[in-house]
Short mmCIF file of C-alpha atoms in Angstrom, two decimals:
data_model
loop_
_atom_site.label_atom_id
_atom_site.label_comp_id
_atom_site.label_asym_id
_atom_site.label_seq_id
_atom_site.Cartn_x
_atom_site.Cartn_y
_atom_site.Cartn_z
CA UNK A 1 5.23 10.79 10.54
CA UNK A 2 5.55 12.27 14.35
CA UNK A 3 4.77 15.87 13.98
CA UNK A 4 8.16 16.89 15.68
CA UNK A 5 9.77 15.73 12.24
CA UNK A 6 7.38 17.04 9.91
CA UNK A 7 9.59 20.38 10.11
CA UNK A 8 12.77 18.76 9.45
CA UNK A 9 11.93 16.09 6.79
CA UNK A 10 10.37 19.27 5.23
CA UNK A 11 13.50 21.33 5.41
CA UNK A 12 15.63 18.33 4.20
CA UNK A 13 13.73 17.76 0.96
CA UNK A 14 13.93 21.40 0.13
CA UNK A 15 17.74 21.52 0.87
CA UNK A 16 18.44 18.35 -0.88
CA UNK A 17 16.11 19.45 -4.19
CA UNK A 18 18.24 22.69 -4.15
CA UNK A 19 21.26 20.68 -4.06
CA UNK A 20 19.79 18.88 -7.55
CA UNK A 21 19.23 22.44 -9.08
CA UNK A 22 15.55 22.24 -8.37
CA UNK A 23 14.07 25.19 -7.88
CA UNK A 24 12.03 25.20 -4.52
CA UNK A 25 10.04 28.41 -3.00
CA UNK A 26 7.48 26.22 -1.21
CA UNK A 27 6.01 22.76 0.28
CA UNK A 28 2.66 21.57 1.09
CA UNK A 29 2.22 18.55 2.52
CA UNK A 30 0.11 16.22 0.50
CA UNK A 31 -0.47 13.11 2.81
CA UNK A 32 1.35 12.13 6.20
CA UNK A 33 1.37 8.58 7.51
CA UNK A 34 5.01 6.69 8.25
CA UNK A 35 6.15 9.08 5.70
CA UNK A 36 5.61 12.76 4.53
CA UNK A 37 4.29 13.01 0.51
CA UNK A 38 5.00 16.76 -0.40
CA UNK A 39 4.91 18.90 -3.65
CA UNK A 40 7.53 21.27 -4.52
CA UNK A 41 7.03 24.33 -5.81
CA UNK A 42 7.76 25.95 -8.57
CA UNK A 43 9.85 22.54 -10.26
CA UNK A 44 6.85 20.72 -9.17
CA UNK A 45 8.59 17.56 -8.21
CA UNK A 46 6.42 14.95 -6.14
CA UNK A 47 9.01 13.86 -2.76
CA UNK A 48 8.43 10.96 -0.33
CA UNK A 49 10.11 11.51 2.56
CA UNK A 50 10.48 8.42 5.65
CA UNK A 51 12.88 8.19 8.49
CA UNK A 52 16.03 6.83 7.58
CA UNK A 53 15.85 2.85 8.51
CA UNK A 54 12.14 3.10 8.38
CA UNK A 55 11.57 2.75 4.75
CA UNK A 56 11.83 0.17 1.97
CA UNK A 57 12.89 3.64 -0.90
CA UNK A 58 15.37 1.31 -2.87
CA UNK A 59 13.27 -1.30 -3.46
CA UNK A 60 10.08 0.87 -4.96
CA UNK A 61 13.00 2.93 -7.03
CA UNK A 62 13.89 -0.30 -9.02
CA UNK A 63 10.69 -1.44 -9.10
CA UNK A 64 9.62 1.85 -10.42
CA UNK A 65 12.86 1.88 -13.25
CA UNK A 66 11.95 -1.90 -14.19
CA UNK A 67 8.31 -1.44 -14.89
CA UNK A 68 8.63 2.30 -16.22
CA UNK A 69 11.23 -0.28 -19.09
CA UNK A 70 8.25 -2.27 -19.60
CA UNK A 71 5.30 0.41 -19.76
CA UNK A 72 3.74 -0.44 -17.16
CA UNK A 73 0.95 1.67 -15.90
CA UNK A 74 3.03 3.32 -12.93
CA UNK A 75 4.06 6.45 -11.94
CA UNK A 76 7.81 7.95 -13.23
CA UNK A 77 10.58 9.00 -11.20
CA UNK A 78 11.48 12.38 -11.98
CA UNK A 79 13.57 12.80 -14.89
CA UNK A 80 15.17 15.63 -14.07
CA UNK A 81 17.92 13.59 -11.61
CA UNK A 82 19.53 10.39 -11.05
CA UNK A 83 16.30 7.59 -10.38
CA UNK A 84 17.82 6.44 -6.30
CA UNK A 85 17.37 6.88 -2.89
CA UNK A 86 18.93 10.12 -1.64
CA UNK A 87 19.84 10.40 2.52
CA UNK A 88 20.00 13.94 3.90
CA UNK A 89 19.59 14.63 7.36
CA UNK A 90 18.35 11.50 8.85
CA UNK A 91 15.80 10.99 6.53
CA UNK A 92 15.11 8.51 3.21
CA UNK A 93 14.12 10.93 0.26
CA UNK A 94 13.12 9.86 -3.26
CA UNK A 95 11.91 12.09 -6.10
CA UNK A 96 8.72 11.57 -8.34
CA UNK A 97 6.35 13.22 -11.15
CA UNK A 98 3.65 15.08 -9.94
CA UNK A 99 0.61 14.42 -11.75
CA UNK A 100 -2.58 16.25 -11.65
CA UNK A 101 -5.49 14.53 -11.12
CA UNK A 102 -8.76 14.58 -13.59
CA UNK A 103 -11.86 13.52 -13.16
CA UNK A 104 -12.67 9.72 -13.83
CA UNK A 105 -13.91 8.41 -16.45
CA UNK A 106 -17.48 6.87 -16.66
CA UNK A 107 -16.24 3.63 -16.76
CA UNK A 108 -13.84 3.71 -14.03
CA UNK A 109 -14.65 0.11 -13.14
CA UNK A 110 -13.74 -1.38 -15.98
CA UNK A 111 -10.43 1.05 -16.68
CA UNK A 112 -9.21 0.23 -13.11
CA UNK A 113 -9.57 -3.71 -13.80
CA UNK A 114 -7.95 -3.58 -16.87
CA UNK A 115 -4.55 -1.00 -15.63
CA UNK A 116 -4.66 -3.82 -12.63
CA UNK A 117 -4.32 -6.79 -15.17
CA UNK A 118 -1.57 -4.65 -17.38
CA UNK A 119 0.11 -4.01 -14.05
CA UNK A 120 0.04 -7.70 -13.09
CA UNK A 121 1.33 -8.61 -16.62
CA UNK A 122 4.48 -6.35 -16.80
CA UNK A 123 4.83 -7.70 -13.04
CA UNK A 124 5.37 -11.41 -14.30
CA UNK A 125 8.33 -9.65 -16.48
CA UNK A 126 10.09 -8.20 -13.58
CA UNK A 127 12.72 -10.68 -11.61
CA UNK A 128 13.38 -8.47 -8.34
CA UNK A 129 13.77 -9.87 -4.39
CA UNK A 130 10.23 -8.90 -2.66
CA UNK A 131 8.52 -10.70 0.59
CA UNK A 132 5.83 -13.00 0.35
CA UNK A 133 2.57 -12.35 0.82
CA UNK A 134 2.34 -14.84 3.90
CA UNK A 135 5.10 -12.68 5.58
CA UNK A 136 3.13 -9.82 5.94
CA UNK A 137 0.25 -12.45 7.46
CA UNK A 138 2.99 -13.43 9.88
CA UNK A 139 3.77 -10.22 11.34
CA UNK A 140 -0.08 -9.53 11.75
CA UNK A 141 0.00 -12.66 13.47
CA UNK A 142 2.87 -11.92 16.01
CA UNK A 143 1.02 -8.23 16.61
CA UNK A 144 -1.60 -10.37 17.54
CA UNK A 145 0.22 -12.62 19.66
CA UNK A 146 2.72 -10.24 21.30
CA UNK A 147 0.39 -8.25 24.23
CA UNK A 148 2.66 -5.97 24.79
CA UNK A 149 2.50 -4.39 21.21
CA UNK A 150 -1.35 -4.69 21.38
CA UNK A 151 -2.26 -3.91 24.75
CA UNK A 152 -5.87 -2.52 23.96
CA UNK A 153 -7.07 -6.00 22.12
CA UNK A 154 -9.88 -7.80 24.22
CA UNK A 155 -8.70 -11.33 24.90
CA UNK A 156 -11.96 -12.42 22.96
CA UNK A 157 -11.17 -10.08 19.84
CA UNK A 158 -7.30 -11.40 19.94
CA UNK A 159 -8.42 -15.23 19.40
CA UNK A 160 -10.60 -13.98 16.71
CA UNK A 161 -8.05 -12.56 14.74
CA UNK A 162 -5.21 -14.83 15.11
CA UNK A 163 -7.97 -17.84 14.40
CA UNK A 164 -9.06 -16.05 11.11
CA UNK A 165 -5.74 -15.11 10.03
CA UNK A 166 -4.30 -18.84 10.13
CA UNK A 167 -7.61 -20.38 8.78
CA UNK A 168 -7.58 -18.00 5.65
CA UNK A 169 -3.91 -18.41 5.48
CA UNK A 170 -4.40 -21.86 5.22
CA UNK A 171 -7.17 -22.30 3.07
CA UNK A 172 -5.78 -20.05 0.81
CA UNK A 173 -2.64 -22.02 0.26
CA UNK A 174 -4.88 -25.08 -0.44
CA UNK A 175 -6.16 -23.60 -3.24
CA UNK A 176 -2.54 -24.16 -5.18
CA UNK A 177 -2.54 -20.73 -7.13
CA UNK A 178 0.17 -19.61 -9.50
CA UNK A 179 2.11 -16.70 -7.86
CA UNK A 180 3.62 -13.48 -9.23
CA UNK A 181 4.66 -10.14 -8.36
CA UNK A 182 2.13 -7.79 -6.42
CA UNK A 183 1.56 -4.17 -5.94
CA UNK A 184 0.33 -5.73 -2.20
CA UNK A 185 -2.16 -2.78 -1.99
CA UNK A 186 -3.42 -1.55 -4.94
CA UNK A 187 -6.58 0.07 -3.58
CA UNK A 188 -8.43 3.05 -4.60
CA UNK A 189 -5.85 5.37 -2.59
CA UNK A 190 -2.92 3.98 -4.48
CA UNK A 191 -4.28 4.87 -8.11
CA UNK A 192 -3.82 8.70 -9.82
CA UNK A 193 -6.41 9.29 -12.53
CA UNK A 194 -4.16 11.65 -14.76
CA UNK A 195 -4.02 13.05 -18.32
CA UNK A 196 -1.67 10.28 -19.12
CA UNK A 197 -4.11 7.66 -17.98
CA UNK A 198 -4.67 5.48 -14.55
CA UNK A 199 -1.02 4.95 -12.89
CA UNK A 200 -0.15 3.09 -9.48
CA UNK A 201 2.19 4.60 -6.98
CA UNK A 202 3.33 3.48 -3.68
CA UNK A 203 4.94 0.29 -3.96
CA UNK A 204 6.49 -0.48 -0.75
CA UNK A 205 4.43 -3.02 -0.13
CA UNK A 206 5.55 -5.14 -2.79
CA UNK A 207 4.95 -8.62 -2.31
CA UNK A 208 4.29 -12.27 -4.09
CA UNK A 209 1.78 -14.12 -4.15
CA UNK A 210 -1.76 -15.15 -5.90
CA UNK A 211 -3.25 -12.09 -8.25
CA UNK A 212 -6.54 -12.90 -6.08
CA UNK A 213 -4.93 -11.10 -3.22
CA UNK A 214 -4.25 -7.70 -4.97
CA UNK A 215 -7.54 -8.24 -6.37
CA UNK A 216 -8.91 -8.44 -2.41
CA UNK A 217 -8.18 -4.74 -2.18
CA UNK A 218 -10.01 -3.29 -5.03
CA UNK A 219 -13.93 -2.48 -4.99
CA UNK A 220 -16.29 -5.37 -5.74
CA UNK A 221 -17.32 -3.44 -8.89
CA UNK A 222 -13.74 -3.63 -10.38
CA UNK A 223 -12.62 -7.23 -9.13
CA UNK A 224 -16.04 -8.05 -11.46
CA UNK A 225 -14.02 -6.79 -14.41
CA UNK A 226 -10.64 -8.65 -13.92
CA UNK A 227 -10.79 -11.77 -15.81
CA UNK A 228 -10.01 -15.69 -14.71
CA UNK A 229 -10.16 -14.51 -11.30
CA UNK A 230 -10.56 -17.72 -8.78
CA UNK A 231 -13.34 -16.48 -6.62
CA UNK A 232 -13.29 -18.56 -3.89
CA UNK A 233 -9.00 -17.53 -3.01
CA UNK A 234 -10.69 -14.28 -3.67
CA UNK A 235 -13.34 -14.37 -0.92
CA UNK A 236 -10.35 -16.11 1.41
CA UNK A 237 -7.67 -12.82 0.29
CA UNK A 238 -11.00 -10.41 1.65
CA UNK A 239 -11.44 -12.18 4.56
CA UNK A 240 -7.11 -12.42 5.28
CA UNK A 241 -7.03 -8.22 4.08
CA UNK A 242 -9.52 -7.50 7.09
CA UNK A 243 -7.89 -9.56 9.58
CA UNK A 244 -4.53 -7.87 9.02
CA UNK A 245 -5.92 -4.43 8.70
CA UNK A 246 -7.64 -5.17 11.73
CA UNK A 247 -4.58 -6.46 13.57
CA UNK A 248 -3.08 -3.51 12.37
CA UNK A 249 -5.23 -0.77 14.32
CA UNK A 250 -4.49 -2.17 17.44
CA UNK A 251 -0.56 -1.92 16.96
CA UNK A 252 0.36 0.52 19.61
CA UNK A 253 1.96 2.67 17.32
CA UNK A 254 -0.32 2.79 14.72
CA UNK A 255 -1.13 6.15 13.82
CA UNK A 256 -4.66 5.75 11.45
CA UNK A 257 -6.93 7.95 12.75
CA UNK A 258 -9.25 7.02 15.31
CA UNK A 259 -8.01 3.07 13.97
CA UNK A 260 -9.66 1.37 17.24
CA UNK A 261 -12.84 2.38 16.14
CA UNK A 262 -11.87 1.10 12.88
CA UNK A 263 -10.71 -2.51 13.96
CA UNK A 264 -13.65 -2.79 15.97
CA UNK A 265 -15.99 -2.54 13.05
CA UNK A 266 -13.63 -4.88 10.93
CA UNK A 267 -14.10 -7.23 13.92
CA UNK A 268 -18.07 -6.92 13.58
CA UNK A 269 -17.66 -8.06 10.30
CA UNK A 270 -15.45 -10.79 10.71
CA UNK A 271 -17.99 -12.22 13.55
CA UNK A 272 -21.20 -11.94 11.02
CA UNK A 273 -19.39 -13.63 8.38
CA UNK A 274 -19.33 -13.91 4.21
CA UNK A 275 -19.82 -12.15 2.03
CA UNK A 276 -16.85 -10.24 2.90
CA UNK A 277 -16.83 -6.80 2.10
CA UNK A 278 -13.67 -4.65 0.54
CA UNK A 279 -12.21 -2.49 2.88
CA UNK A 280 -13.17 0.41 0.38
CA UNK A 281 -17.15 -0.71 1.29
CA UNK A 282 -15.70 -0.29 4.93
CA UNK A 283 -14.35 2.86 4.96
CA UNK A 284 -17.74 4.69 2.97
CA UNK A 285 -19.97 3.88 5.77
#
C-alpha cells in the first residue's frame, strides 16, 4: 500500500475496532504490500486492511468460516465479532487472531508437508466459486503482452516469458490431473508456526487446479514429503510459478522491492534450464 494511505487505513482500523468494542491504544504495522497487516493493541486482534475495490476480503472470510467447520489447519477469524468484511473509510477491513510465532520444530519439513496435505484434504470438502489456476497464467500472459504495462521488459526477455508461460501451460494440461481447491501460494511466508500448530493465512489467491501447483511453491525439502505427488506436472508448476513471478516484477506498478533485479535473475534461470528451483531457493541467494 502507497504510503499516503498507510495513515488513513491505519486510522480506519482503529476507528472501526473501537466501533466493535475493541480496545485499541496502538498499531504497528506488521507487513505492507497491496494491503496493510497490523496488530492491535491491547485486544490484540490481527487486521488486514486493502483499498476498497482492490481486494478479494469476502471470498478469504468464507473460505476461512468453511475450513475453520472442517478443522482445517488455517488461521481463525476473530471471535470476538461478526466473521465479514467491514468498509470504513474507503478501505476493505477484516479481523483475525493474532498468533505468536515459536520456533520450528526439527522436523519442519515433514510437518509442513503433512499441514499442506490436511489443507488440501479439507479443501476437496469445500464447494465455493474461486478462479482457475490458468487465469492467473492468463493475466501474466497479457502483462507480458501489453507494453504499455511492462515498459522496462527487453523485447528478448518478453518472448521468453510469454513462450515459457504457454509451453508449461500447455504441457501441464496434458498431463490430465485431477483438480481441487488451492491455497494458490502456500509458501514459506504464508505459514505461522504457533502454539496451536502450523496454520495457513492469506488466501486471496485462492484458486483450482492440480495439488502439484501448490506444491510448486513450497521448498524442495517439503514437496519430498507430500505423497503421490506427479513429479513431472510438478517440475512444469516450478517452471509456470517463475514465469509468472517473473512477469510480475516487471508490472509497472509492482511494488516488490527492487523486483527488476528480481525478474532478471528468474529470467537467468529460466534461460539455463531444469532443474527448476523454488522460488524460496531464489530468494536465499
Amino acid at each position: 500500500m502507497e504510503a499516503e494511505f498507510v495513515s488513513r487505513a491505519m486510522a480506519a482500523a482503529t476507528a472501526l475496532a473501537g466501533e466493535l468494542y475493541l480496545r485499541v491504544d496502538d498499531a504497528v504495522v506488521i507487513h505492507n504490500s497491496n494491503k496493510l497487516a497490523l496488530r492491535l493493541f491491547p485486544c490484540d486482534v490481527f487486521a488486514r486492511v486493502a483499498l476498497t475495490g482492490q481486494e478479494v476480503a469476502a471470498l478469504e472470510v468464507e473460505l476461512a468460516r468453511r475450513l475453520a467447520a472442517v478443522a482445517s489447519p488455517v488461521a481463525a477469524l476473530e471471535p470476538r465479532v461478526e466473521p465479514r468484511v467491514y468498509e470504513r473509510d474507503g478501505f476493505a477491513v477484516t479481523l483475525w487472531t493474532y498468533y505468536e510465532v515459536v520456533a520450528a520444530d526439527l522436523d519442519l519439513p515433514g510437518a509442513y508437508a503433512d499441514v499442506l496435505h490436511r489443507l488440501h484434504t479439507g479443501m476437496r470438502g469445500v464447494e465455493i466459486a474461486t478462479p482457475h489456476f490458468l487465469d492467473r497464467v492468463a493475466e501474466a500472459e497479457r502483462l507480458v503482452t501489453q507494453r504499455d504495462e511492462t515498459p522496462a521488459l527487453a523485447d528478448a526477455d518478453r518472448h521468453l516469458l510469454l513462450s515459457t508461460l504457454q509451453s508449461a501451460r500447455e504441457r501441464i494440461h496434458s498431463r490430465g490431473a485431477a483438480e481441487q481447491l488451492l491455497h494458490g501460494e502456500p509458501h514459506p511466508g504464508n505459514l505461522l508456526n504457533t502454539c496451536d500448530g502450523l496454520l495457513f493465512i492469506d488466501f486471496e489467491t485462492c484458486c483450482r487446479g492440480p495439488i502439484e501447483f501448490d506444491v510448486a511453491h513450497v521448498p524442495e525439502e517439503v514437496s519430498a514429503r507430500y505423497p503421490d505427488v506427479d513429479q513431472v506436472l510438478l517440475a512444469e508448476c516450478r517452471r509456470l510459478v517463475l514465469a509468472m513471478v517473473a512477469a510480475w516484477r516487471w508490472d509497472i506498478l509492482d511494488e516488490f522491492p527492487d523486483g527488476h533485479q528480481h525478474g532478471r535473475n528468474i529470467l537467468t534461470l529460466l534461460r539455463q534450464g531444469p532443474p527448476w528451483p523454488t522460488l524460496g531457493t531464489l530468494a536465499a541467494e
